């Protein structure tokens, strides 16, 4: 079992296992919706789960366009979604 760490997810503290894919945690915490498209507001979330579709983009520690599905969880990371 991996060590439990705390990350900041949209301003709230969330416990997660270090080294696990960030996308899996976001899927669980946000009911699968990570963002909405700019064109028509369609909900998007994990689709391929392996870094190909780019539907899981989030901001991590201020860096835009991070694919959550291929990003390992680490202590103290700050994750921001664009869900509005
Ligand atoms: S879910 Fe497809 S790139 Fe992350």
XYZ file of N, CA, C and O in Angstrom, residues 9-10 45 61:
16
model
N -7.136 20.121 -3.788
C -7.985 19.951 -4.966
C -9.033 21.049 -4.979
O -9.955 21.053 -4.155
N -8.863 21.993 -5.856
C -9.790 23.129 -5.963
C -10.030 23.786 -4.609
O -11.156 24.132 -4.246
N -14.220 14.247 -19.142
C -13.538 13.592 -18.036
C -12.573 12.575 -18.597
O -12.198 12.643 -19.760
N -0.089 22.780 -9.853
C 0.929 23.717 -9.351
C 1.116 24.891 -10.317
O 2.241 25.332 -10.582
